[in-house]
Amino acid sequence: MSAMPSMAPVPAGLDTRAQLSVDNVTLQYKTREQLITATHGVSFAVHQHDRFILLGPSGCGKSSLLKSVAGFLAPAAGEIYLDGRAVREPGPDRMMVFQEFDQLMPWKTVLGNIMFPMQMTRRFPASEVRDRAVRVAAKVGLERFKDAYPHQLSGGMKQRVAIARALAMEPAILLMDEPFAALDALTRRRMQEELLQLWEQAPFTLMFVTHSIDEAILLGSRILVLTPHPGQVRAELDASAFGFAEQGSEGFAALHKRINHMLFGHQETAHE
Ligand SMILES: Nc1ncnc2c1ncn2[C@@H]1O[C@H](COP(=O)(O)OP(=O)(O)O)[C@@H](O)[C@H]1O
Ligand SMILES: [Mg+2]
């Protein structure tokens, strides 16, 4: 494949301050029997250091959008630009954290897992890799578990390793697909706090997928609400006005109510 297409510049008319532009993106899956449209004409812009949330019901195309930003799924229509270049393939500037606990390599230690992408991509000089891994392991509270293997870790610790491994690469954008959804409620809450603390210590650009309104408000500076399948943009909300919204605060409740109304109309629904 020619290298030319990846040099395509951002066309006039798109938000030039954006780090990531998703422009009118339709995503489809072709199976033998049918053509499934996952998203239809979705547009949004993510700015540097945003904590940008994709929120919507199961099946609305959140994971598909993240996959296409990661370069795993080419849009059927539309275009995605990162730092002014059209996305055509996966790259070390986009690191992904998944929900599943098995995203780590079971035969590698915590440190080995964190080092692996740095070694594979040679993003940093080889002499720096170990120190970088040790530093980021400490940042996520895993210094005592550097030499442990994944099967010796709790679910929360495994997700910390996956986060450390991604952040160690210093990606242009960190992509997270419901990373805390399989954790128990208390661990999940702690991990959300820790993610915010990491961001406060050294802000990064985050694109975070969730179907939880609570999680979206807790973590997001901006929230993109998607319609049910096939996903289209329902609304974009600036949550930064609410700061790090405290659960139980008036601001939190108001925003929760507004989003709940968008997603479910007048219907009363239980939290989560
Ligand atoms: N590999 C695939 N093959 C066929 N259809 C898929 C595939 N992955 C997802 N889909 C379909 O695309 C739609 C969006 O899926 P997905 O992006 O996983 O939604 P979400 O992450 O919001 O739950 C769904 O209808 C889903 O069934
Ligand atoms: Mg999903």
Coordinates of C-alpha atoms and ligand atoms in Angstrom, one line a residue:
M1 CA 0.0 0.0 0.0
S2 CA 1.2 3.5 -0.8
A3 CA 2.3 5.7 2.1
M4 CA 0.6 8.7 0.4
P5 CA -2.9 8.5 1.8
S6 CA -1.7 8.8 5.4
M7 CA -0.3 12.2 4.4
A8 CA -3.8 13.6 3.5
P9 CA -4.1 16.9 5.3
V10 CA -7.1 18.0 7.3
P11 CA -9.6 19.6 4.9
A12 CA -10.7 23.2 5.3
G13 CA -13.8 23.5 7.4
L14 CA -12.8 21.1 10.1
D15 CA -11.9 22.3 13.6
T16 CA -8.2 23.1 13.2
R17 CA -7.6 23.1 17.0
A18 CA -8.7 19.5 17.3
Q19 CA -6.2 16.8 18.0
L20 CA -8.6 14.2 16.7
S21 CA -11.3 14.9 14.1
V22 CA -14.0 12.3 13.4
D23 CA -15.7 13.6 10.3
N24 CA -19.0 12.2 9.2
V25 CA -17.9 8.6 9.9
T26 CA -20.1 5.7 8.9
L27 CA -18.9 2.3 10.1
Q28 CA -20.2 -1.0 8.7
Y29 CA -19.6 -4.7 9.0
K30 CA -20.1 -7.0 6.1
T31 CA -21.1 -10.5 7.1
R32 CA -22.0 -13.2 4.5
E33 CA -25.7 -12.6 5.1
Q34 CA -25.9 -8.9 5.7
L35 CA -24.5 -5.4 6.0
I36 CA -24.6 -4.1 9.5
T37 CA -24.3 -0.3 10.0
A38 CA -22.7 0.3 13.3
T39 CA -22.6 4.1 13.2
H40 CA -24.1 6.6 10.8
G41 CA -22.5 10.0 9.9
V42 CA -20.8 10.6 13.3
S43 CA -18.7 13.8 13.7
F44 CA -16.9 15.1 16.7
A45 CA -13.6 16.7 17.6
V46 CA -11.3 15.9 20.6
H47 CA -9.0 18.6 21.8
Q48 CA -5.7 18.1 23.6
H49 CA -6.2 17.0 27.2
D50 CA -9.9 16.4 26.8
R51 CA -11.4 13.6 28.8
F52 CA -13.8 12.8 26.0
I53 CA -16.5 10.3 26.7
L54 CA -18.5 8.2 24.2
L55 CA -21.7 7.4 25.9
G56 CA -24.6 5.3 24.6
P57 CA -26.5 2.1 24.9
S58 CA -25.0 -1.3 24.1
G59 CA -24.8 -1.9 20.4
C60 CA -24.7 1.8 19.4
G61 CA -21.2 1.6 17.9
K62 CA -19.0 2.9 20.7
S63 CA -16.4 0.1 20.4
S64 CA -16.6 0.4 16.6
L65 CA -15.8 4.1 16.8
L66 CA -12.8 3.4 19.1
K67 CA -11.6 0.7 16.8
S68 CA -11.7 3.0 13.8
V69 CA -9.8 5.7 15.7
A70 CA -7.3 3.0 16.6
G71 CA -7.0 2.2 12.9
F72 CA -8.4 -1.4 13.1
L73 CA -11.7 -0.6 11.2
A74 CA -11.7 1.6 8.1
P75 CA -14.8 3.9 7.8
A76 CA -17.2 3.0 5.0
A77 CA -17.7 6.8 4.6
G78 CA -16.1 9.8 6.3
E79 CA -12.6 10.3 7.6
I80 CA -10.6 10.4 10.8
Y81 CA -7.7 12.7 11.4
L82 CA -5.2 12.6 14.2
D83 CA -2.7 15.4 14.6
G84 CA -3.5 16.6 11.0
R85 CA -3.1 13.2 9.4
A86 CA -5.7 10.8 8.1
V87 CA -5.8 7.6 10.1
R88 CA -5.1 4.6 7.9
E89 CA -3.7 2.0 10.2
P90 CA -2.9 1.3 13.9
G91 CA 0.1 3.1 15.4
P92 CA 2.0 3.6 18.6
D93 CA 0.4 7.1 19.0
R94 CA -2.9 5.4 19.9
M95 CA -2.9 2.9 22.7
M96 CA -6.0 1.0 23.8
V97 CA -7.1 -0.4 27.1
F98 CA -9.9 -3.0 26.9
Q99 CA -12.4 -4.3 29.4
E100 CA -11.1 -7.9 29.4
F101 CA -8.6 -9.0 32.0
D102 CA -6.9 -11.3 29.5
Q103 CA -5.4 -8.4 27.5
L104 CA -2.0 -9.0 29.3
M105 CA 0.5 -11.6 28.2
P106 CA 0.3 -14.3 30.9
W107 CA 3.9 -15.5 30.4
K108 CA 5.3 -12.0 31.0
T109 CA 5.7 -10.2 34.4
V110 CA 4.0 -6.9 35.1
L111 CA 7.2 -5.1 34.1
G112 CA 7.6 -7.3 31.0
N113 CA 4.0 -6.5 29.9
I114 CA 4.6 -2.8 30.4
M115 CA 7.9 -2.9 28.5
F116 CA 6.6 -4.9 25.6
P117 CA 5.0 -2.2 23.3
M118 CA 8.0 0.1 23.9
Q119 CA 10.4 -2.7 22.9
M120 CA 8.3 -3.7 19.8
T121 CA 7.9 -0.1 18.5
R122 CA 11.3 1.3 19.6
R123 CA 9.4 4.5 20.4
F124 CA 12.1 5.2 23.0
P125 CA 15.8 4.3 23.2
A126 CA 16.3 0.8 24.4
S127 CA 18.3 2.0 27.4
E128 CA 15.4 4.0 28.7
V129 CA 12.7 1.3 28.4
R130 CA 13.2 -0.4 31.8
D131 CA 13.4 2.8 33.7
R132 CA 10.3 4.1 32.0
A133 CA 8.4 0.9 32.8
V134 CA 9.5 1.0 36.5
R135 CA 8.4 4.7 36.8
V136 CA 5.0 4.2 35.3
A137 CA 4.4 1.0 37.4
A138 CA 5.1 3.1 40.5
K139 CA 2.6 5.7 39.2
V140 CA -0.2 3.2 39.2
G141 CA 0.8 1.7 42.5
L142 CA 2.4 -1.5 41.3
E143 CA 6.0 -1.1 42.4
R144 CA 5.7 -4.1 44.7
F145 CA 4.3 -6.3 42.0
K146 CA 6.8 -5.6 39.2
D147 CA 7.9 -9.2 39.0
A148 CA 4.4 -10.8 39.5
Y149 CA 2.6 -12.6 36.7
P150 CA -0.9 -11.6 35.6
H151 CA -2.5 -14.7 37.2
Q152 CA -1.2 -13.5 40.6
L153 CA -3.1 -10.2 40.3
S154 CA -6.6 -9.1 41.0
G155 CA -8.8 -7.7 38.2
G156 CA -8.1 -4.1 39.3
M157 CA -4.4 -4.7 39.3
K158 CA -4.5 -6.2 35.9
Q159 CA -6.3 -3.1 34.6
R160 CA -3.6 -0.9 36.3
V161 CA -1.0 -2.9 34.3
A162 CA -2.9 -2.3 31.1
I163 CA -3.2 1.4 31.8
A164 CA 0.5 1.6 32.7
R165 CA 1.5 -0.2 29.6
A166 CA -0.5 2.3 27.5
L167 CA 0.6 5.4 29.3
A168 CA 4.2 4.3 29.1
M169 CA 4.0 4.8 25.4
E170 CA 3.1 8.4 25.8
P171 CA 0.4 8.1 23.1
A172 CA -1.2 11.1 21.4
I173 CA -4.5 9.7 22.6
L174 CA -5.4 7.0 25.2
L175 CA -8.3 4.9 24.1
M176 CA -10.3 3.1 26.8
D177 CA -13.2 0.7 26.0
E178 CA -15.2 0.2 29.2
P179 CA -12.0 -0.6 31.1
F180 CA -13.7 -0.8 34.5
A181 CA -17.0 -2.5 33.5
A182 CA -15.9 -6.0 34.7
L183 CA -14.8 -4.8 38.1
D184 CA -16.7 -4.9 41.3
A185 CA -18.4 -1.6 42.3
L186 CA -15.8 -0.5 44.9
T187 CA -12.8 -1.3 42.8
R188 CA -14.4 0.4 39.9
R189 CA -14.9 3.6 41.9
R190 CA -11.3 3.5 43.1
M191 CA -10.0 3.0 39.5
Q192 CA -12.0 5.9 38.3
E193 CA -10.4 8.1 41.0
E194 CA -7.0 6.8 40.2
L195 CA -7.5 7.6 36.5
L196 CA -8.4 11.1 37.3
Q197 CA -5.4 11.4 39.6
L198 CA -3.1 10.2 36.8
W199 CA -4.6 12.8 34.5
E200 CA -4.2 15.6 37.1
Q201 CA -0.6 14.7 37.6
A202 CA 0.2 14.7 33.9
P203 CA -2.7 15.5 31.6
F204 CA -3.2 13.3 28.5
T205 CA -5.8 13.2 25.8
L206 CA -8.4 10.5 26.7
M207 CA -11.2 8.9 24.7
F208 CA -13.2 6.8 27.0
V209 CA -16.2 4.5 26.1
T210 CA -18.9 3.7 28.6
H211 CA -22.6 2.9 28.8
S212 CA -22.7 4.2 32.4
I213 CA -24.1 7.8 32.8
D214 CA -22.4 8.0 36.3
E215 CA -19.1 7.0 34.9
A216 CA -19.4 9.5 32.0
I217 CA -20.1 12.4 34.4
L218 CA -17.4 11.3 36.9
L219 CA -14.7 11.1 34.3
G220 CA -15.6 13.3 31.4
S221 CA -14.7 16.9 30.5
R222 CA -16.9 16.4 27.4
I223 CA -19.5 13.8 26.8
L224 CA -20.8 12.7 23.4
V225 CA -24.2 11.0 23.7
L226 CA -25.0 8.6 20.9
T227 CA -28.4 7.3 19.8
P228 CA -29.2 3.6 19.8
H229 CA -28.1 1.4 16.9
P230 CA -27.0 2.6 14.4
G231 CA -25.2 5.2 16.5
Q232 CA -25.6 8.9 15.6
V233 CA -24.7 11.9 17.6
R234 CA -27.6 12.8 20.0
A235 CA -25.8 15.6 21.8
E236 CA -22.4 16.9 22.9
L237 CA -22.1 18.1 26.5
D238 CA -19.5 20.2 28.1
A239 CA -19.1 18.5 31.5
S240 CA -16.0 20.6 32.5
A241 CA -18.3 23.3 33.9
F242 CA -19.1 20.7 36.6
G243 CA -15.4 20.2 37.4
F244 CA -14.7 16.7 38.7
A245 CA -18.4 16.3 39.4
E246 CA -18.9 15.0 42.9
Q247 CA -21.4 12.1 43.0
G248 CA -24.3 13.3 45.1
S249 CA -23.8 17.0 44.2
E250 CA -26.5 19.1 42.6
G251 CA -24.5 19.6 39.4
F252 CA -24.0 15.8 39.1
A253 CA -27.7 15.1 39.6
A254 CA -28.8 17.8 37.1
L255 CA -26.4 16.5 34.4
H256 CA -27.4 12.9 35.1
K257 CA -31.1 13.8 34.7
R258 CA -30.4 15.6 31.4
I259 CA -28.5 12.7 29.9
N260 CA -31.0 10.2 31.2
H261 CA -33.7 12.1 29.5
M262 CA -31.7 12.1 26.2
L263 CA -31.1 8.4 26.3
F264 CA -34.4 7.2 27.6
G265 CA -37.0 10.0 27.2
H266 CA -39.3 10.3 30.1
Q267 CA -39.0 6.7 31.2
E268 CA -37.6 6.3 34.7
T269 CA -34.6 4.1 34.7
A270 CA -32.5 2.7 37.5
H271 CA -28.9 3.9 37.8
E272 CA -26.6 1.5 36.0
Ligands
LIG1 N1 -17.2 -7.9 14.1 C1 -18.5 -7.6 13.9 N2 -19.2 -8.2 12.9 C2 -20.5 -7.9 12.7 N3 -21.2 -7.0 13.4 C3 -20.5 -6.4 14.4 C4 -19.2 -6.6 14.7 N4 -18.8 -5.9 15.8 C5 -19.9 -5.2 16.1 N5 -20.9 -5.4 15.3 C6 -22.3 -4.8 15.3 O1 -22.1 -3.4 15.2 C7 -23.0 -2.7 16.1 C8 -22.2 -1.8 17.0 O2 -21.4 -2.7 17.9 P1 -20.3 -2.1 18.9 O3 -19.5 -1.1 18.3 O4 -19.7 -3.2 19.6 O5 -21.3 -1.3 20.0 P2 -21.1 -0.9 21.5 O6 -19.6 -0.9 21.8 O7 -21.7 0.5 21.6 O8 -21.9 -1.9 22.3 C9 -23.8 -3.8 16.8 O9 -25.0 -3.9 16.1 C10 -23.0 -5.0 16.7 O10 -23.7 -6.2 16.7
MG2 MG -18.6 -2.0 23.2

